[in-house]
Amino acid sequence: MANVLRVAIVDPNDRDREDVKTRLLGIDSVWLEADCSRYEFFRDVVQQTSPDIGVIAIDADPKKAISLIEEVRSTSDCSILCISGSNDGSMILRAMRAGAKEFLTRPITLEDLLGALDRIGGERNGGAAGRQRGCVCVAVAGCSGGVGSTSLAVNLGCALAAEENNTVALVDLDLALGDADVFLDMIPDYTLVDVAQNISRLDFALLKRSMTKHSTGLYLLPRPAQLQDIPVIGIDELRRVLGLLKATFTHVVLDLSKSYGPLDMVALEEAQTVLLVTQLDVPCLRNVVRLLMSFDDVEGLKDKTKIVVNRVGLDAGQIGLKKVQETISREIYWRIPNDYRTMVEVRNNGVSLFERFPKSQITQSIQGLAVALHGDADAVKDDDAVATKEKGAAGVGRWLKMWPSGKSGS
Ligand SMILES: Nc1ncnc2c1ncn2[C@@H]1O[C@H](COP(=O)(O)OP(=O)(O)O)[C@@H](O)[C@H]1O
Ligand SMILES: [Mg+2]
């Protein structure tokens, strides 16, 4: 994964050190270089391992620890994250003056830890704001019920999870009627409500345990079990859950409801890319135009929205793709072929397209979309790149030739 942070930790208190170590080990973007129980040895540890971040717990001997911070700062490029059980202002000031970049007070939540690592990582990588680990957050929205957004969200999640270096979470935001769990044939123990309610106590292991893992590697956070639980999830709760997920997974896929309510709007804002799924009929296209007009009100939303046409080839009465592009004044980013038999079979059996029909056109279409979203979009624009892709990513290039996406129009 890009931008892995190498971390070394020192804390003479074994229990506290183990606690932080466990949390660090659970974060995909952290590589734990070393852990050390003596302040005296830490400078050598830093010199030998050159970590990006030194985590120094100061409570065992604050005086020694503060001079260690100074020493490490003056002899290395390592950024210091300081930990203490005290939130005494003068202690924080001393640590910061000695050169600590961040100061966390026990008990430490995963959220706090990730936030601190993110800020340090951001600064080390040229001060760029936002997630340095480059989480790709994709919202899948539909312009009408039954257009295929859940089918796409689930299978896109599985396609992304197939890549070894990815960790992928799928969140079902259709809080009343969401069925992502059915698509994956899962009976989850916990839902979005449990995570939202316990967010301040969650560590990475608990977060992952709260999310059910599918055989493809995809982690699912399902909708609440009961309608009565829906009000538990407000805008703030959702923002926090998404923040935590974005900080811990390489990809987060959001399956939105069709209500375009406040929670859907939060998801649209938080996403880096919005896939707006439509079919080629008049009611759908009318809604696409209406939605795009409404999206104008949210900064940046229209620009990050990509149109995905689903069920291309469904029947002869479908509106032509060229006409569609003219009507919505927008490029079609991706086209997914119609294949009802295949879709129904995977849905009814609770398996992904990749498990049951790895070679079908629809599978390869969604795989191609995953690759495009992965940042390879440019690479598939010319034939050479397509040929290269065919060697590397099974079948994607072949699919791209059969179902060329977007720009060429048709
Ligand atoms: N490309 C496709 N070809 C054929 N059938 C599809 C396709 N995509 C989705 N479907 C079918 O359409 C129905 C609705 O899909 P779903 O993903 O639940 O839509 P939404 O989440 O937008 O309500 C399902 O029966 C699904 O199997
Ligand atoms: Mg759905």
XYZ file of C-alpha atoms and ligand atoms in Angstrom:
438
model
C 0.000 0.000 0.000
C 1.175 3.499 -0.715
C 2.545 5.689 2.052
C 3.134 3.098 4.703
C 4.310 4.716 7.908
C 7.152 2.969 9.699
C 6.740 3.274 13.435
C 8.887 2.529 16.495
C 7.529 2.700 20.014
C 9.046 3.091 23.465
C 7.142 2.598 26.704
C 8.614 1.039 29.863
C 5.117 0.051 30.958
C 4.618 -3.365 29.340
C 0.836 -3.371 29.409
C 0.442 0.089 27.919
C 3.079 -0.641 25.297
C 1.309 -3.852 24.283
C -1.983 -1.992 24.069
C -0.644 0.627 21.652
C 1.296 -2.033 19.766
C -1.848 -4.067 19.186
C -3.641 -1.053 17.825
C -0.741 -0.116 15.579
C -0.413 -3.663 14.280
C -4.060 -3.574 13.243
C -3.618 -0.535 11.028
C -2.808 -1.582 7.494
C -0.816 1.518 6.725
C 1.492 1.105 9.709
C 4.612 -1.001 9.689
C 5.878 -1.546 13.208
C 9.671 -1.394 12.982
C 10.485 -1.885 16.639
C 9.175 -1.750 20.158
C 11.367 -0.865 23.063
C 10.931 -0.935 26.837
C 13.822 1.350 27.842
C 14.197 5.057 27.070
C 17.993 4.573 27.130
C 17.897 2.276 24.109
C 15.412 4.116 21.970
C 17.853 6.506 20.343
C 19.845 3.544 19.014
C 16.652 1.851 17.908
C 15.724 4.970 15.921
C 19.174 5.150 14.376
C 19.105 1.538 13.337
C 15.566 1.379 12.025
C 14.962 4.968 10.786
C 11.236 4.991 11.508
C 8.973 7.735 10.176
C 7.299 8.039 13.543
C 8.557 7.452 17.067
C 5.826 6.839 19.611
C 7.133 7.892 23.006
C 5.041 7.211 26.108
C 6.297 9.633 28.719
C 4.588 8.678 32.001
C 7.164 6.174 33.280
C 9.757 8.963 33.599
C 8.626 12.271 32.102
C 11.977 13.995 32.532
C 13.935 11.262 30.763
C 11.239 10.990 28.110
C 11.234 14.714 27.319
C 14.990 14.782 26.866
C 14.674 11.670 24.687
C 12.230 13.557 22.472
C 14.762 16.385 22.121
C 17.558 13.957 21.401
C 15.625 11.991 18.772
C 14.479 15.176 17.088
C 18.002 16.584 16.896
C 19.620 13.410 15.627
C 17.026 12.032 13.212
C 14.217 12.806 10.824
C 11.748 10.857 12.965
C 8.461 12.611 13.897
C 7.403 12.140 17.501
C 3.985 11.111 18.708
C 3.806 11.529 22.462
C 1.477 9.536 24.726
C 0.535 10.254 28.328
C -2.204 9.501 30.808
C -2.159 13.126 31.887
C -3.671 16.051 30.046
C -1.775 18.560 32.119
C -1.218 21.611 29.920
C 2.345 22.278 31.083
C 3.348 18.689 30.290
C 1.856 18.918 26.818
C 3.682 22.202 26.284
C 6.997 20.703 27.378
C 6.585 17.770 25.032
C 5.650 19.998 22.119
C 8.546 22.371 22.810
C 10.892 19.403 22.913
C 9.726 18.614 19.377
C 6.722 16.271 19.613
C 4.353 16.642 16.666
C 1.308 15.108 18.337
C 0.233 14.470 21.910
C -2.367 11.817 22.738
C -3.933 11.365 26.153
C -4.864 7.924 27.427
C -7.253 6.178 26.994
C -6.428 6.333 23.327
C -9.142 5.619 20.795
C -8.351 4.196 17.404
C -9.883 7.311 15.910
C -7.445 9.561 17.803
C -4.499 7.399 16.879
C -5.430 7.316 13.207
C -6.012 11.056 13.206
C -2.570 11.720 14.686
C -0.852 9.308 12.291
C -2.698 10.866 9.400
C -1.633 14.382 10.331
C 1.985 13.373 10.780
C 1.884 11.321 7.575
C 0.327 14.269 5.742
C 3.024 16.621 6.905
C 5.815 14.207 6.053
C 4.397 13.768 2.576
C 4.596 17.415 1.681
C 1.835 18.833 3.796
C -0.926 17.556 1.573
C -4.235 17.581 3.327
C -6.419 14.541 3.692
C -5.706 10.869 3.691
C -2.176 10.007 2.864
C -3.004 6.356 2.517
C -5.186 7.287 -0.401
C -8.420 5.607 0.581
C -10.690 5.426 -2.433
C -14.248 6.047 -1.289
C -16.876 5.317 -3.921
C -20.571 6.053 -3.463
C -22.915 4.020 -5.638
C -26.184 5.859 -6.132
C -29.114 4.972 -8.344
C -31.508 7.187 -10.238
C -34.473 4.901 -9.571
C -35.351 1.767 -7.622
C -34.063 -1.458 -9.130
C -31.534 0.088 -11.536
C -28.816 -2.184 -10.172
C -26.899 -0.040 -7.687
C -26.634 -2.726 -5.015
C -25.636 -5.308 -7.623
C -22.885 -2.946 -8.707
C -21.787 -1.899 -5.206
C -21.509 -5.495 -3.981
C -19.688 -6.844 -7.012
C -17.461 -3.806 -7.311
C -16.515 -4.309 -3.660
C -15.686 -7.952 -4.362
C -13.669 -7.000 -7.452
C -11.637 -4.493 -5.463
C -11.153 -6.960 -2.594
C -9.694 -9.508 -5.018
C -6.601 -7.345 -5.311
C -4.115 -8.562 -2.734
C -3.072 -5.158 -1.441
C -6.589 -3.866 -0.962
C -8.742 -3.920 2.137
C -12.288 -3.090 1.172
C -15.370 -2.165 3.177
C -18.914 -2.060 1.859
C -21.450 -0.008 3.818
C -25.150 -0.528 3.218
C -26.722 2.893 3.602
C -30.176 1.846 2.496
C -31.093 1.800 6.170
C -34.660 0.581 5.789
C -34.542 -1.931 2.975
C -30.877 -2.518 2.204
C -30.077 -5.987 0.937
C -26.299 -6.065 0.499
C -26.171 -8.836 3.140
C -28.548 -10.927 1.050
C -26.417 -10.449 -2.057
C -23.476 -11.804 -0.080
C -25.453 -14.467 1.797
C -24.246 -13.179 5.140
C -25.890 -13.078 8.534
C -24.002 -10.312 10.252
C -23.751 -10.134 14.046
C -23.337 -6.380 14.084
C -24.596 -3.513 11.999
C -23.948 0.133 11.283
C -25.833 0.936 14.490
C -23.402 -1.008 16.699
C -20.402 0.643 15.104
C -21.973 4.108 15.339
C -22.848 3.578 19.009
C -19.420 2.277 19.996
C -17.228 4.369 17.797
C -15.227 5.974 20.600
C -14.401 2.556 22.093
C -13.530 0.796 18.870
C -10.092 -0.457 18.158
C -9.176 -1.831 14.792
C -9.688 -5.456 15.771
C -13.148 -4.706 17.139
C -14.040 -2.683 14.068
C -13.091 -5.591 11.845
C -14.926 -8.024 14.094
C -18.018 -5.831 13.846
C -17.873 -6.157 10.098
C -18.580 -9.487 8.540
C -15.927 -10.721 6.135
C -17.066 -12.342 2.917
C -15.133 -15.173 1.273
C -13.906 -12.683 -1.349
C -12.258 -10.643 1.408
C -14.857 -7.872 1.329
C -15.917 -6.492 4.737
C -19.593 -5.648 5.077
C -21.188 -3.135 7.408
C -24.885 -3.825 6.977
C -27.962 -1.685 7.582
C -29.606 -1.810 11.033
C -31.532 -4.975 11.808
C -34.648 -3.107 12.923
C -36.386 -0.088 11.519
C -36.585 1.315 15.065
C -32.781 1.589 15.154
C -32.535 3.861 12.144
C -32.760 7.132 14.136
C -29.616 6.136 16.070
C -27.588 6.997 13.011
C -27.440 10.722 12.509
C -25.268 12.820 10.243
C -22.482 13.135 12.819
C -22.442 9.430 13.625
C -22.224 8.566 9.952
C -19.424 11.054 9.351
C -17.441 9.521 12.208
C -18.020 5.971 11.010
C -16.990 6.908 7.473
C -13.944 8.770 8.790
C -12.828 5.701 10.677
C -13.463 3.383 7.748
C -11.644 5.680 5.337
C -8.696 5.813 7.672
C -8.445 2.048 7.982
C -9.446 0.564 4.621
C -7.896 1.186 1.229
C -11.360 1.227 -0.376
C -14.779 2.069 0.991
C -17.836 1.404 -1.165
C -21.124 3.009 -0.109
C -24.423 1.592 -1.331
C -26.848 4.504 -1.032
C -30.599 4.513 -0.589
C -32.796 6.076 -3.223
C -34.203 8.693 -0.858
C -31.344 11.182 -1.203
C -31.910 12.067 2.438
C -29.358 13.666 4.778
C -27.347 10.469 5.263
C -27.127 9.855 1.539
C -25.948 13.433 1.131
C -23.230 12.872 3.756
C -22.129 9.818 1.806
C -22.105 11.788 -1.450
C -19.986 14.465 0.179
C -17.556 12.035 1.764
C -17.048 10.023 -1.417
C -14.257 10.749 -3.794
C -16.216 9.347 -6.708
C -19.964 8.972 -7.128
C -21.232 6.356 -9.543
C -24.746 7.306 -10.606
C -26.370 4.174 -11.977
C -29.056 4.517 -14.624
C -30.781 2.475 -17.234
C -31.676 3.551 -20.741
C -35.314 4.519 -20.278
C -37.109 7.832 -20.034
C -37.991 7.824 -16.297
C -34.389 7.020 -15.376
C -32.903 9.656 -17.622
C -35.345 12.252 -16.375
C -34.150 11.520 -12.851
C -30.504 11.680 -13.884
C -31.080 15.187 -15.237
C -32.933 16.201 -12.063
C -30.278 14.724 -9.793
C -27.414 16.364 -11.651
C -29.203 19.699 -11.380
C -29.626 19.206 -7.632
C -26.000 18.103 -7.291
C -25.028 21.590 -8.489
C -25.816 22.837 -4.999
C -23.114 20.742 -3.342
C -19.617 21.905 -4.101
C -17.673 19.483 -6.241
C -20.424 16.883 -6.311
C -21.352 17.189 -9.962
C -17.731 16.972 -11.042
C -17.049 13.771 -9.161
C -20.249 12.115 -10.377
C -19.771 9.524 -13.098
C -22.657 8.072 -15.054
C -22.843 4.288 -15.216
C -25.378 2.833 -17.599
C -26.556 -0.572 -16.449
C -28.284 -3.305 -18.402
C -27.125 -2.117 -21.814
C -28.842 -4.229 -24.466
C -31.882 -4.996 -22.305
C -34.401 -4.466 -25.090
C -34.776 -2.918 -28.490
C -36.744 0.007 -27.068
C -33.802 1.364 -25.123
C -32.736 4.904 -25.830
C -29.470 5.089 -27.795
C -26.316 5.919 -25.874
C -25.564 8.933 -28.056
C -29.009 10.354 -27.425
C -28.530 9.741 -23.713
C -25.280 11.668 -23.639
C -26.962 14.556 -25.425
C -29.955 14.505 -23.070
C -27.957 14.522 -19.895
C -25.138 16.675 -21.347
C -22.684 14.320 -19.869
C -20.324 11.559 -20.852
C -21.212 8.015 -20.007
C -18.357 6.773 -17.870
C -19.132 3.071 -17.906
C -21.564 0.611 -19.435
C -22.574 -2.648 -17.900
C -24.239 -5.212 -20.155
C -27.598 -6.741 -19.438
C -27.422 -10.302 -18.158
C -30.433 -11.085 -16.070
C -29.889 -14.831 -15.805
C -26.398 -14.403 -14.420
C -27.390 -11.626 -12.039
C -30.373 -13.491 -10.669
C -28.351 -16.623 -10.126
C -25.598 -14.906 -8.176
C -28.111 -12.904 -6.199
C -30.239 -15.894 -5.292
C -27.197 -17.913 -4.289
C -25.559 -15.118 -2.339
C -22.295 -15.311 -4.243
C -20.354 -12.714 -6.173
C -20.052 -12.642 -9.946
C -16.348 -13.383 -9.612
C -16.895 -16.601 -7.740
C -19.611 -18.008 -9.971
C -19.133 -16.407 -13.404
C -15.581 -15.091 -13.589
C -15.550 -15.063 -17.379
C -18.907 -13.518 -18.153
C -19.057 -10.114 -19.822
C -20.834 -8.544 -16.893
C -18.137 -9.730 -14.480
C -15.402 -8.379 -16.667
C -17.265 -5.126 -17.066
C -17.331 -4.598 -13.324
C -13.725 -5.731 -13.031
C -12.852 -3.136 -15.673
C -14.663 -0.496 -13.686
C -12.717 -1.476 -10.567
C -9.477 -1.092 -12.492
C -10.559 2.276 -13.870
C -11.473 3.505 -10.420
C -8.199 2.218 -9.132
C -6.512 4.959 -11.061
C -5.681 2.949 -14.157
C -8.242 4.765 -16.265
C -5.597 6.552 -18.291
C -3.685 3.374 -18.958
C -6.523 1.779 -20.861
C -7.108 4.620 -23.278
C -4.770 3.437 -25.983
C -4.349 0.058 -27.554
C -0.871 -0.555 -26.209
C -2.092 -0.037 -22.717
C -5.019 -2.346 -23.354
C -2.617 -5.010 -24.592
C -0.510 -4.587 -21.477
C -3.565 -4.854 -19.318
C -4.570 -8.083 -21.002
C -1.327 -9.623 -19.868
C -1.660 -8.398 -16.318
C -5.273 -8.058 -15.241
C -7.131 -11.109 -16.452
C -9.661 -10.260 -19.105
C -10.059 -6.576 -18.413
C -8.514 -5.501 -21.687
C -10.656 -7.973 -23.597
C -13.725 -6.607 -21.939
C -12.728 -3.037 -22.674
C -12.564 -3.841 -26.348
C -15.983 -5.452 -26.303
C -17.637 -2.744 -24.259
C -15.615 0.402 -24.801
C -16.496 2.840 -22.095
C -17.528 6.441 -22.376
C -15.826 8.813 -24.675
C -16.168 7.193 -28.087
C -19.966 7.573 -27.877
C -22.223 5.316 -29.887
N -26.596 -5.740 -15.482
C -27.695 -6.392 -15.101
N -28.295 -7.274 -15.940
C -29.405 -7.905 -15.554
N -29.999 -7.754 -14.391
C -29.474 -6.903 -13.505
C -28.292 -6.172 -13.811
N -27.981 -5.410 -12.747
C -28.931 -5.647 -11.816
N -29.837 -6.531 -12.265
C -30.999 -7.043 -11.546
O -31.851 -5.937 -11.254
C -32.512 -6.135 -10.030
C -32.360 -4.925 -9.135
O -31.007 -4.783 -8.813
P -30.502 -4.071 -7.469
O -29.036 -4.113 -7.511
O -31.186 -4.634 -6.265
O -31.010 -2.581 -7.720
P -31.054 -1.318 -6.731
O -30.083 -1.559 -5.636
O -30.698 -0.155 -7.589
O -32.471 -1.236 -6.246
C -31.942 -7.413 -9.424
O -32.839 -8.450 -9.645
C -30.663 -7.643 -10.184
O -30.392 -9.013 -10.286
Mg -30.372 -1.563 -3.517
